[in-house]
XYZ file of C-alpha atoms in Angstrom:
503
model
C -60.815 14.429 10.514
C -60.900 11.191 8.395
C -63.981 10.825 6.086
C -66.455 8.010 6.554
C -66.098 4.300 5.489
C -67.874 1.413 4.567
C -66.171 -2.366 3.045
C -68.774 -4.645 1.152
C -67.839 -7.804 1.286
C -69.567 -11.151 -0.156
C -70.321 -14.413 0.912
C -67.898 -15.588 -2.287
C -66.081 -14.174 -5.029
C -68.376 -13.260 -7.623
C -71.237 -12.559 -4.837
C -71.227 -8.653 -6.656
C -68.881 -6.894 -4.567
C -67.415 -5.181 -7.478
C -70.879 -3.815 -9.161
C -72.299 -3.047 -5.483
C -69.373 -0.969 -4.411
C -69.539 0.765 -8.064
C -73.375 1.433 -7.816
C -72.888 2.652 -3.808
C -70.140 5.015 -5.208
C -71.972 6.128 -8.182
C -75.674 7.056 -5.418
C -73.128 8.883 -3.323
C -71.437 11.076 -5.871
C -74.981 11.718 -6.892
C -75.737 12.739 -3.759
C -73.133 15.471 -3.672
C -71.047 13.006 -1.498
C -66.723 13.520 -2.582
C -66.307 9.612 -2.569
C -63.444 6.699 -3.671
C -63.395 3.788 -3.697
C -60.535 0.846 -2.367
C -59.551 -1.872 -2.908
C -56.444 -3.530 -0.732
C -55.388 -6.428 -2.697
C -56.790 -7.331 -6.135
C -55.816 -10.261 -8.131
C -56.877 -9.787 -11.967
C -55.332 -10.094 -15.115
C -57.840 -6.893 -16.234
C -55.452 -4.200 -15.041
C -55.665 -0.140 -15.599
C -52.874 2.012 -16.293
C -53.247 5.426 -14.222
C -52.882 9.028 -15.372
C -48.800 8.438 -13.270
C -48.339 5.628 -15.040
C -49.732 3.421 -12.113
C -50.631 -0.292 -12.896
C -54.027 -0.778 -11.025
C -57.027 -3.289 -11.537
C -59.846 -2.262 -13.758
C -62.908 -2.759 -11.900
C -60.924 -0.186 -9.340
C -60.521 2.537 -12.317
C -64.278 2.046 -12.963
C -65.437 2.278 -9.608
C -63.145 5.570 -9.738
C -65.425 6.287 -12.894
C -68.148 6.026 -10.814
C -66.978 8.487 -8.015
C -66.249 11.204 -11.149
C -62.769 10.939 -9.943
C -59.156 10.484 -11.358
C -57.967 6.561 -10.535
C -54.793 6.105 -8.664
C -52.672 3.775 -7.159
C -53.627 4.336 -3.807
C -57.360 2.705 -4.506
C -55.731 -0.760 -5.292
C -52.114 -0.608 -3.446
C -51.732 -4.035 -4.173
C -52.893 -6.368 -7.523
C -51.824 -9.886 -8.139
C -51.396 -11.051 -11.910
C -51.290 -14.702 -11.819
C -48.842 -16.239 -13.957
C -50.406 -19.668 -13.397
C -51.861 -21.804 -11.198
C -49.462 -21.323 -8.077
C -47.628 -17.718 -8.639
C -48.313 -14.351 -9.686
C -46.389 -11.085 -10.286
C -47.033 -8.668 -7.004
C -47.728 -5.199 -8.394
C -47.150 -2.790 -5.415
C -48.092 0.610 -5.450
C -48.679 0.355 -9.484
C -45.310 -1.135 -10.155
C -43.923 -4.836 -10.312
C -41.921 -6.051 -7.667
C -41.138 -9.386 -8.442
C -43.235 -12.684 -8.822
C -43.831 -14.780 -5.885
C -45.736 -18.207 -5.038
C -48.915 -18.300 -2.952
C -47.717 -19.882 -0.045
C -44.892 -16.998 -0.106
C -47.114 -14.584 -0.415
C -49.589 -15.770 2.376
C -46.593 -16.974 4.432
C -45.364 -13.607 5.147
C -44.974 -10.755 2.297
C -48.771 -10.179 2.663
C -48.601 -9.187 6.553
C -45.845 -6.872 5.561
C -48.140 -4.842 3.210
C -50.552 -4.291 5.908
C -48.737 -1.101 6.374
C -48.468 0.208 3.093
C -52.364 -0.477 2.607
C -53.754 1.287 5.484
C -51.931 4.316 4.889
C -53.364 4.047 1.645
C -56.513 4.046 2.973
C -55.724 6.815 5.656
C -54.555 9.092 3.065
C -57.619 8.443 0.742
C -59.890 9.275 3.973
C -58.063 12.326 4.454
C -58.946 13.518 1.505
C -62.402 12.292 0.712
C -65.850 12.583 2.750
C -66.177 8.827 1.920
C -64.208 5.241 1.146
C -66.254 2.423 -0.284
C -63.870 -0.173 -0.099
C -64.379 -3.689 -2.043
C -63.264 -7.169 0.090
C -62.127 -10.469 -1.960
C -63.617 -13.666 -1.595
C -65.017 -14.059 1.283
C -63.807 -12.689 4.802
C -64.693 -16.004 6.558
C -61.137 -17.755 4.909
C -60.385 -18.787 7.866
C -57.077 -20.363 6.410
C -55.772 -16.732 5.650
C -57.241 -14.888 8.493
C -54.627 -14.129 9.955
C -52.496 -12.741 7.261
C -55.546 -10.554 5.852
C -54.829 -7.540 4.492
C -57.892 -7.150 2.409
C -61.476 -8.349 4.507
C -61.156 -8.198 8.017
C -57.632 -7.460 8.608
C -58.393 -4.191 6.842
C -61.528 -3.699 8.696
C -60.547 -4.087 12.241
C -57.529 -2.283 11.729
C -60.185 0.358 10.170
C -62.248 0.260 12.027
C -64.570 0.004 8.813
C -68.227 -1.143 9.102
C -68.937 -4.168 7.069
C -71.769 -5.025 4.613
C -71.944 -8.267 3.377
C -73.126 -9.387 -0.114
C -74.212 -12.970 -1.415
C -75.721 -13.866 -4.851
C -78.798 -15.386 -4.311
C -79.356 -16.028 -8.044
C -76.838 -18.980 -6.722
C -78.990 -20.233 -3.904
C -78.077 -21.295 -0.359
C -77.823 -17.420 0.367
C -79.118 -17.673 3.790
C -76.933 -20.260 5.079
C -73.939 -18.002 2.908
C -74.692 -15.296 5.233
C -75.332 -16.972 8.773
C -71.971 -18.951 8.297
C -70.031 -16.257 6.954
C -70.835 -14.440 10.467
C -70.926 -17.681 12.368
C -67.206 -18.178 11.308
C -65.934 -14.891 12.566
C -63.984 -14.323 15.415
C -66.151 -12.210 18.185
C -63.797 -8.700 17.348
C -64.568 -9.595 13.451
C -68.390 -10.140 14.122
C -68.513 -6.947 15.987
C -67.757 -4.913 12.911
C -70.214 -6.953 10.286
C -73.386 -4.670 10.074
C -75.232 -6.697 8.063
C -76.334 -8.020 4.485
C -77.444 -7.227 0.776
C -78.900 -9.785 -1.026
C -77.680 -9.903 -5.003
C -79.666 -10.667 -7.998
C -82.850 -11.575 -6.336
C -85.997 -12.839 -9.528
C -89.709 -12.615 -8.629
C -91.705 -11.008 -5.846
C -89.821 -9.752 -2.451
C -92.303 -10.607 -0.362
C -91.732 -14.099 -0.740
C -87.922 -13.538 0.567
C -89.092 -11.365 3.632
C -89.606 -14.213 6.213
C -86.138 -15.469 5.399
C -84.925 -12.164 5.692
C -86.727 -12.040 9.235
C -85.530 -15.408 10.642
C -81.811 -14.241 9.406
C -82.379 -11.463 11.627
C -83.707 -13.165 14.314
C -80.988 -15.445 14.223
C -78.111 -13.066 13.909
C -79.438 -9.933 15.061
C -78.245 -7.833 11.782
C -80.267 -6.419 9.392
C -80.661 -6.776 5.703
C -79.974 -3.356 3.869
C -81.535 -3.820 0.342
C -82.975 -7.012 -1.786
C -80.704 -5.837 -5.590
C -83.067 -7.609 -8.405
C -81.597 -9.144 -11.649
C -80.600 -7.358 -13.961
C -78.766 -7.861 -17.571
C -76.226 -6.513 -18.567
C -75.111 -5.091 -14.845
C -71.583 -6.205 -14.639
C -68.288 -3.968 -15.022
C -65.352 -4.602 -15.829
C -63.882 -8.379 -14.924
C -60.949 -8.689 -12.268
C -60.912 -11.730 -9.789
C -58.617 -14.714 -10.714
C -57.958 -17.325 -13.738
C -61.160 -18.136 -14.678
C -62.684 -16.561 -17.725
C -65.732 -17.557 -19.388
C -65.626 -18.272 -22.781
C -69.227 -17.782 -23.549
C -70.373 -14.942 -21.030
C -67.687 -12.349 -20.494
C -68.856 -9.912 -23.564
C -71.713 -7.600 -21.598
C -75.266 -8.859 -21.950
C -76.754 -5.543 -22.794
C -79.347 -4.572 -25.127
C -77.931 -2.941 -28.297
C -79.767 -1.333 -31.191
C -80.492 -3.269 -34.572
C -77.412 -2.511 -37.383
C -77.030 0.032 -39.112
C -75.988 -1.702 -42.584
C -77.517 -4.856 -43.845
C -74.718 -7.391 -42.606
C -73.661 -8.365 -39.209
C -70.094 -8.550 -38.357
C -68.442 -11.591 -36.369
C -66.245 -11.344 -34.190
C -63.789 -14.616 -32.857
C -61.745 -13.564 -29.808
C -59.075 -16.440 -29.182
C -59.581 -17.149 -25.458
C -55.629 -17.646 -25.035
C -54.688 -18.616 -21.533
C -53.821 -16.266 -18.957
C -55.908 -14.139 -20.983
C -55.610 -10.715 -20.202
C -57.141 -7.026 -20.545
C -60.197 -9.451 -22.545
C -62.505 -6.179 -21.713
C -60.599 -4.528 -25.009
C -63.262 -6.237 -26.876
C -66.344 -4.585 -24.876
C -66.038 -1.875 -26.998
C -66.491 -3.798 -29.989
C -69.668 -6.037 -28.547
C -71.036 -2.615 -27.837
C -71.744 -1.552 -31.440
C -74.982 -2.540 -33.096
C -74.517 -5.345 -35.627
C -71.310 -6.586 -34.115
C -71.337 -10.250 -32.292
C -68.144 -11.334 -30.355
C -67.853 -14.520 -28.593
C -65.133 -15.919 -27.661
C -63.297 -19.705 -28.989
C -61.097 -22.355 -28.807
C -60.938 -24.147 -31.566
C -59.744 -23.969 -35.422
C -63.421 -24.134 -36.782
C -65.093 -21.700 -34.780
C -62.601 -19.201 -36.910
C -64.338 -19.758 -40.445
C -67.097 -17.640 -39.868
C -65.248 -14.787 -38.606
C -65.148 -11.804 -39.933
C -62.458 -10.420 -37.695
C -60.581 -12.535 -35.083
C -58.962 -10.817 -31.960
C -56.020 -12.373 -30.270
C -55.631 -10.887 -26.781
C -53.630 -9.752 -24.227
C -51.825 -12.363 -22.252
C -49.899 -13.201 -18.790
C -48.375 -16.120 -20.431
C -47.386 -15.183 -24.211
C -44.939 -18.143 -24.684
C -47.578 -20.310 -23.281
C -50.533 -18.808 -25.322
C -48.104 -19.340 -27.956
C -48.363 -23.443 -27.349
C -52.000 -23.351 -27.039
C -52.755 -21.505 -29.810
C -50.018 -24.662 -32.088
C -51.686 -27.806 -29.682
C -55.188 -26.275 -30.721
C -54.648 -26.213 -34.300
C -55.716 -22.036 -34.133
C -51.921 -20.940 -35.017
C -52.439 -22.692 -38.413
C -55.673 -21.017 -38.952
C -54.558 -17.530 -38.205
C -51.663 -17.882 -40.587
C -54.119 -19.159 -43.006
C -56.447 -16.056 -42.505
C -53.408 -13.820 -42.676
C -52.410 -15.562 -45.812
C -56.247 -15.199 -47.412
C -56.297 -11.109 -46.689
C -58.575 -11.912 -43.687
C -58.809 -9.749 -40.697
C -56.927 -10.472 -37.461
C -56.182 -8.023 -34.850
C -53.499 -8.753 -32.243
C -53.216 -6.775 -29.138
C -50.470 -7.056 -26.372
C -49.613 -10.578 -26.037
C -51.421 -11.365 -29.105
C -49.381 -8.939 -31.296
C -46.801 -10.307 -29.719
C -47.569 -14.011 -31.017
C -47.784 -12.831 -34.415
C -43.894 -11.564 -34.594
C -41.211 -13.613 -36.317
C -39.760 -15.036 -33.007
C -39.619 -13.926 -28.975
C -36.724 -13.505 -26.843
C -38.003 -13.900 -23.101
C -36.040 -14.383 -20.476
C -37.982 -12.934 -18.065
C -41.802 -14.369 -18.488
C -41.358 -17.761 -19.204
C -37.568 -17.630 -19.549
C -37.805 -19.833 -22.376
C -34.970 -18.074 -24.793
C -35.960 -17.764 -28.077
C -39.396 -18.603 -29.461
C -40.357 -18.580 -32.632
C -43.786 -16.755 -33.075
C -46.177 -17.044 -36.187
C -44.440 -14.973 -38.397
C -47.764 -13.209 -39.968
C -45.994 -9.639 -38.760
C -42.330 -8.621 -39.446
C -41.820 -7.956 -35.436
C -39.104 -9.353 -33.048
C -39.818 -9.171 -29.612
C -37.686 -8.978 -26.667
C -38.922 -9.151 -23.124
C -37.397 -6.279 -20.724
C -37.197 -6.713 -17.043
C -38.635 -3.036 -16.859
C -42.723 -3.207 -17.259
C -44.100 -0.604 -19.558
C -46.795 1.264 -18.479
C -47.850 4.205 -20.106
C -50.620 5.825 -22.027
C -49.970 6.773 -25.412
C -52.291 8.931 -27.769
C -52.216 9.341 -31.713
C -53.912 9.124 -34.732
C -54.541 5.889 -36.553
C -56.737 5.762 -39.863
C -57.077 9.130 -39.859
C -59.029 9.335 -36.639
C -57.385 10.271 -33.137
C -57.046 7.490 -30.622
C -55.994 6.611 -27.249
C -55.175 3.764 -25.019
C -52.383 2.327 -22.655
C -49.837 0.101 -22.311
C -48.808 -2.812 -19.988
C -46.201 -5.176 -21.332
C -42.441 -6.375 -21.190
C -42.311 -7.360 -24.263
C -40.407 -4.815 -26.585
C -41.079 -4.946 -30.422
C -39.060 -4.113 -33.267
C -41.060 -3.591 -36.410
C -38.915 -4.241 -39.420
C -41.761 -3.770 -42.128
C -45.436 -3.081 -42.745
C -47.243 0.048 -42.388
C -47.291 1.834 -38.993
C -50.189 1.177 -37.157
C -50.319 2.703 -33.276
C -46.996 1.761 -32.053
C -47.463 -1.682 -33.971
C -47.689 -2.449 -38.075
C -49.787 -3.234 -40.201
C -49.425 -6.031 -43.112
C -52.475 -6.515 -45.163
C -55.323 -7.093 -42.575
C -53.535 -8.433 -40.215
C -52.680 -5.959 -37.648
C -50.954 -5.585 -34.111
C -50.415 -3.321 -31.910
C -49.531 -2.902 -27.745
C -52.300 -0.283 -27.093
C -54.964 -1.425 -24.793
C -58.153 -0.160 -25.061
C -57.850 2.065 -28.374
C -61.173 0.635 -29.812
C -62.758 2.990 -26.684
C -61.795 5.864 -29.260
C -65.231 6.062 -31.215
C -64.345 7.564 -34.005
C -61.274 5.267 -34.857
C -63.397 2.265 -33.859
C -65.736 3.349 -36.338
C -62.467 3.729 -39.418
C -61.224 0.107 -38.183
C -64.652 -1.700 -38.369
C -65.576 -0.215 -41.570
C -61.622 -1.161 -43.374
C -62.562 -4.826 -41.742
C -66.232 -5.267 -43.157
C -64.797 -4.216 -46.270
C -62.083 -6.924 -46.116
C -64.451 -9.364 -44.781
C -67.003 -8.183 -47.935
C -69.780 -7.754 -45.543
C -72.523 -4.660 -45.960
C -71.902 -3.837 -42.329
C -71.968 -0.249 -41.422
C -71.141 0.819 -38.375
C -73.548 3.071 -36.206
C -72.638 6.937 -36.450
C -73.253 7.979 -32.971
C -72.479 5.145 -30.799
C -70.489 6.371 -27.866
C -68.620 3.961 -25.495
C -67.819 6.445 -22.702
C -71.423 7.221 -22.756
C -72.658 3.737 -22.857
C -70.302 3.211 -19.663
C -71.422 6.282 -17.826
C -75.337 4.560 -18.834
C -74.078 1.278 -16.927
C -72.556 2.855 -13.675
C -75.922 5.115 -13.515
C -77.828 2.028 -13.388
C -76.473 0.597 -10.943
C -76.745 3.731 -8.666
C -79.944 3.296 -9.712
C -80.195 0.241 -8.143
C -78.679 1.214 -4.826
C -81.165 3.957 -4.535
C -84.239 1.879 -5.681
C -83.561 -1.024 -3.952
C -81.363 -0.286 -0.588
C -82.151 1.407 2.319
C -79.597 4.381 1.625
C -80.586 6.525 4.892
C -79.388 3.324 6.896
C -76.193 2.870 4.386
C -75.099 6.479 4.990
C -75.373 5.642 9.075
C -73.300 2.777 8.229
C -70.620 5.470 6.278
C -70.857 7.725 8.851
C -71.064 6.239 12.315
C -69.919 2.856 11.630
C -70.913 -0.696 12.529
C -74.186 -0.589 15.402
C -73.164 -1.101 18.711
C -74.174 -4.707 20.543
C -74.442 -6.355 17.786
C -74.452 -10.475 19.108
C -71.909 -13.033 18.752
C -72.978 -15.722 16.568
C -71.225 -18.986 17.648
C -68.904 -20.945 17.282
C -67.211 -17.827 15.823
C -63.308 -18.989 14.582
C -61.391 -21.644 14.817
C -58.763 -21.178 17.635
């Protein structure tokens, strides 16, 4: 017998789908409740690298955090990296199977995947006693509906209740939710339970006769008011945008340790990708990261961070047309810290061959490192483990691009040459005590009394996070009525709301 379901979907991307599926997973596994979660189609540049060497979006692996469960492919079947504004690489099953425009995609490859994703899902329910599964965007595009493999589509063929999310930190959430309904076709309407309000401020009570004319009006009930909260958010996935100011967490840290801050630039390269590698580095106390775009912003910087990148030709350009190239090769020059990871190690190297990214030849890079890169059709994905400043370390890998290090000292599977440093590994500043050896050899170079904290603990700072937003699930939704929803599925006679969708 297949295990219970439930897909939260939003009003629009960036309603909370991602941190209310999380919290729902993380209440349930509290519960004693063997959950996963699922997510159909993702498009992110933040992408995970499973235990099979399975390329997966991130917010997936932490909502698999959340269920106290191993991530694999089959909770995110399908991920989209864009590659730019009209094509992205389609990752299927955690491996890349070629890159392909939108209106390709949406014009028939998607409906093909159908498929692969529900047996995804039918094998995860098979195995589990629940499946939160996360939507995109909104399930009222009526312009896709009919190729949807990741809202609707998945629900109906599902037959998965629906719960419905909209940020009403935004406003216009009502009229969201009515018209998200409204533009349903009658089968689609039957299976949308009702809605959660997002990131509510001030006194419920206020929002109640809203709540009861929504009701009224649609005949579905609202199944938890979710207040504001800082610092709530996991980790990034859904499309190009990035903010520069507001990706780093917004979560209360303890004072330093030493007398000296430490500033952190992160280069906010297009395409910018796997940006959550500095999270771990915003969560020590004394340690400030934002992220920048221009030359200046570098002078106060203790340590800048180029990232990983979709586009590392193209991040290449920027970086030149911006004026930041010269300024990293002066900081390189000076003894000053810089830290390139992925596509940003990449940059650093003496030139790139790529025929397969861009397929621009040869490139020269910076030249700060002694590294030649060549791009191989064959993706790496992997996760490597080691020792690095005397301190073990993990992380993984996701890159074509295939260095040869001609000089330096080793550093992870990169080198070292003064303080500038690069390296492939994602996510090796998670590794708390190597963190710890890194930021102390860079306040040093930088000549700052910065000490880093002796206990912080990122894995435990994450496992914090997840339990406060199960927190906020049980606190703030009804949770009897959610577990109906799991269970039994969408209520029966639930009214059409006209004029439903377009013929």
């Amino acid at each position: 017998m297949n295990g219970g379901g439930l897909l939260v979907a939003g009003t629009t991307s960036d309603a909370g789908k991602s941190v209310v599926t999380a919290g729902i997973c993380r209440w349930l596994v509290r519960q004693g409740v063997k959950v996963a979660p699922f997510k159909a189609q993702n498009m992110s540049l933040n992408s995970f690298v499973t235990r099979e060497g399975a390329e997966i979006g991130r917010a997936q692996a932490m909502q698999a955090q959340a269920c106290r469960v191993e991530p694999t492919a089959l909770m995110n079947p399908v991920l989209l990296k864009p590659g730019g504004e009209r094509s992205s690489q389609v990752v299927l099953m955690g491996r890349p199977v070629g890159e392909m425009s939108a209106r390709g995609y949406h014009g028939g490859r998607q409906e093909r995947l159908l498929g692969t994703v529900l047996d995804c899902l039918e094998r995860l329910r098979g195995t589990y006693d629940a499946v939160i599964c996360e939507g995109a965007g909104s399930p009222a595009e009526i312009n896709l509906r009919r190729t949807d493999i990741v809202n609707m589509g998945i629900a109906r063929n599902a037959g998965l209740p629906v719960l419905v999310v909209g940020d009403i930190d935004r406003g216009g959430v009502f009229a969201s939710f009515f018209g998200t309904v409204a533009l349903l076709s009658p089968e689609d309407q039957a299976l949308v339970a009702g809605f959660l309000v997002n990131k509510f401020r001030g006194d419920v009570s206020l929002l109640e006769p809203g709540l009861d004319m929504l009701h009224g009006l649609t005949g579905r009930r609202t199944y938890g008011v979710l207040p504001f909260r800082h610092g709530l958010g996991i980790d990034e996935e859904d499309g190009l945008r990035v903010s520069l100011r507001g990706t780093v967490r917004e979560s209360v840290v303890a004072a330093p340790a030493g007398e000296d801050v430490l500033r952190v630039a992160v280069c906010a390269v297009p395409l910018m990708s796997n940006f959550t590698d500095v999270d771990a580095l915003a969560a020590e106390p004394g340690v400030v990261v934002r992220f920048v775009d221009r030359p200046e912003e570098l002078a106060d910087a203790d340590l800048v961070v180029v990232p990983g990148t979709r586009g590392t030709v193209r991040a290449l350009e920027w970086l030149r047309e911006r004026g930041l190239a010269d300024a990293l090769r002066r900081r390189a020059a000076e003894g000053r810290p810089v830290l390139g990871i992925c596509g940003g190690f990449q940059v650093l190297g003496e030139h790139i061959e790529d025929d397969v990214e861009s397929r621009r030849g040869r490139v020269d890079g910076l030249g700060v490192l002694p590294v030649r890169v060549r791009f191989a059709r064959e993706k790496t994905l992997t996760r490597p483990s080691g020792e690095a400043l005397g301190e073990p370390v993990e992380g993984y890998e996701i890159h074509h691009g295939v260095a040869e290090v001609l000089g330096g000292e080793p550093f992870l599977d990169g080198c070292r040459v003064g303080q500038t440093w690069g390296t492939h590994w994602h996510g090796s500043l998670e590794s708390d005590a190597f963190r710890r050896a890194f930021l102390r050899e860079v306040a040093r170079a930088a000549g700052r009394r910065f000490v880093p904290a002796p206990d912080t603990s990122f894995a435990a700072l994450r496992e914090e996070q997840l339990d406060r937003l199960g927190d906020l699930i049980e606190q703030h939704a009804d949770t009897d009525a959610l577990w109906r929803l799991i269970e039994s599925g969408a209520p029966t006679g639930l009214p059409f709301i006209p004029p439903g969708a377009p013929a």
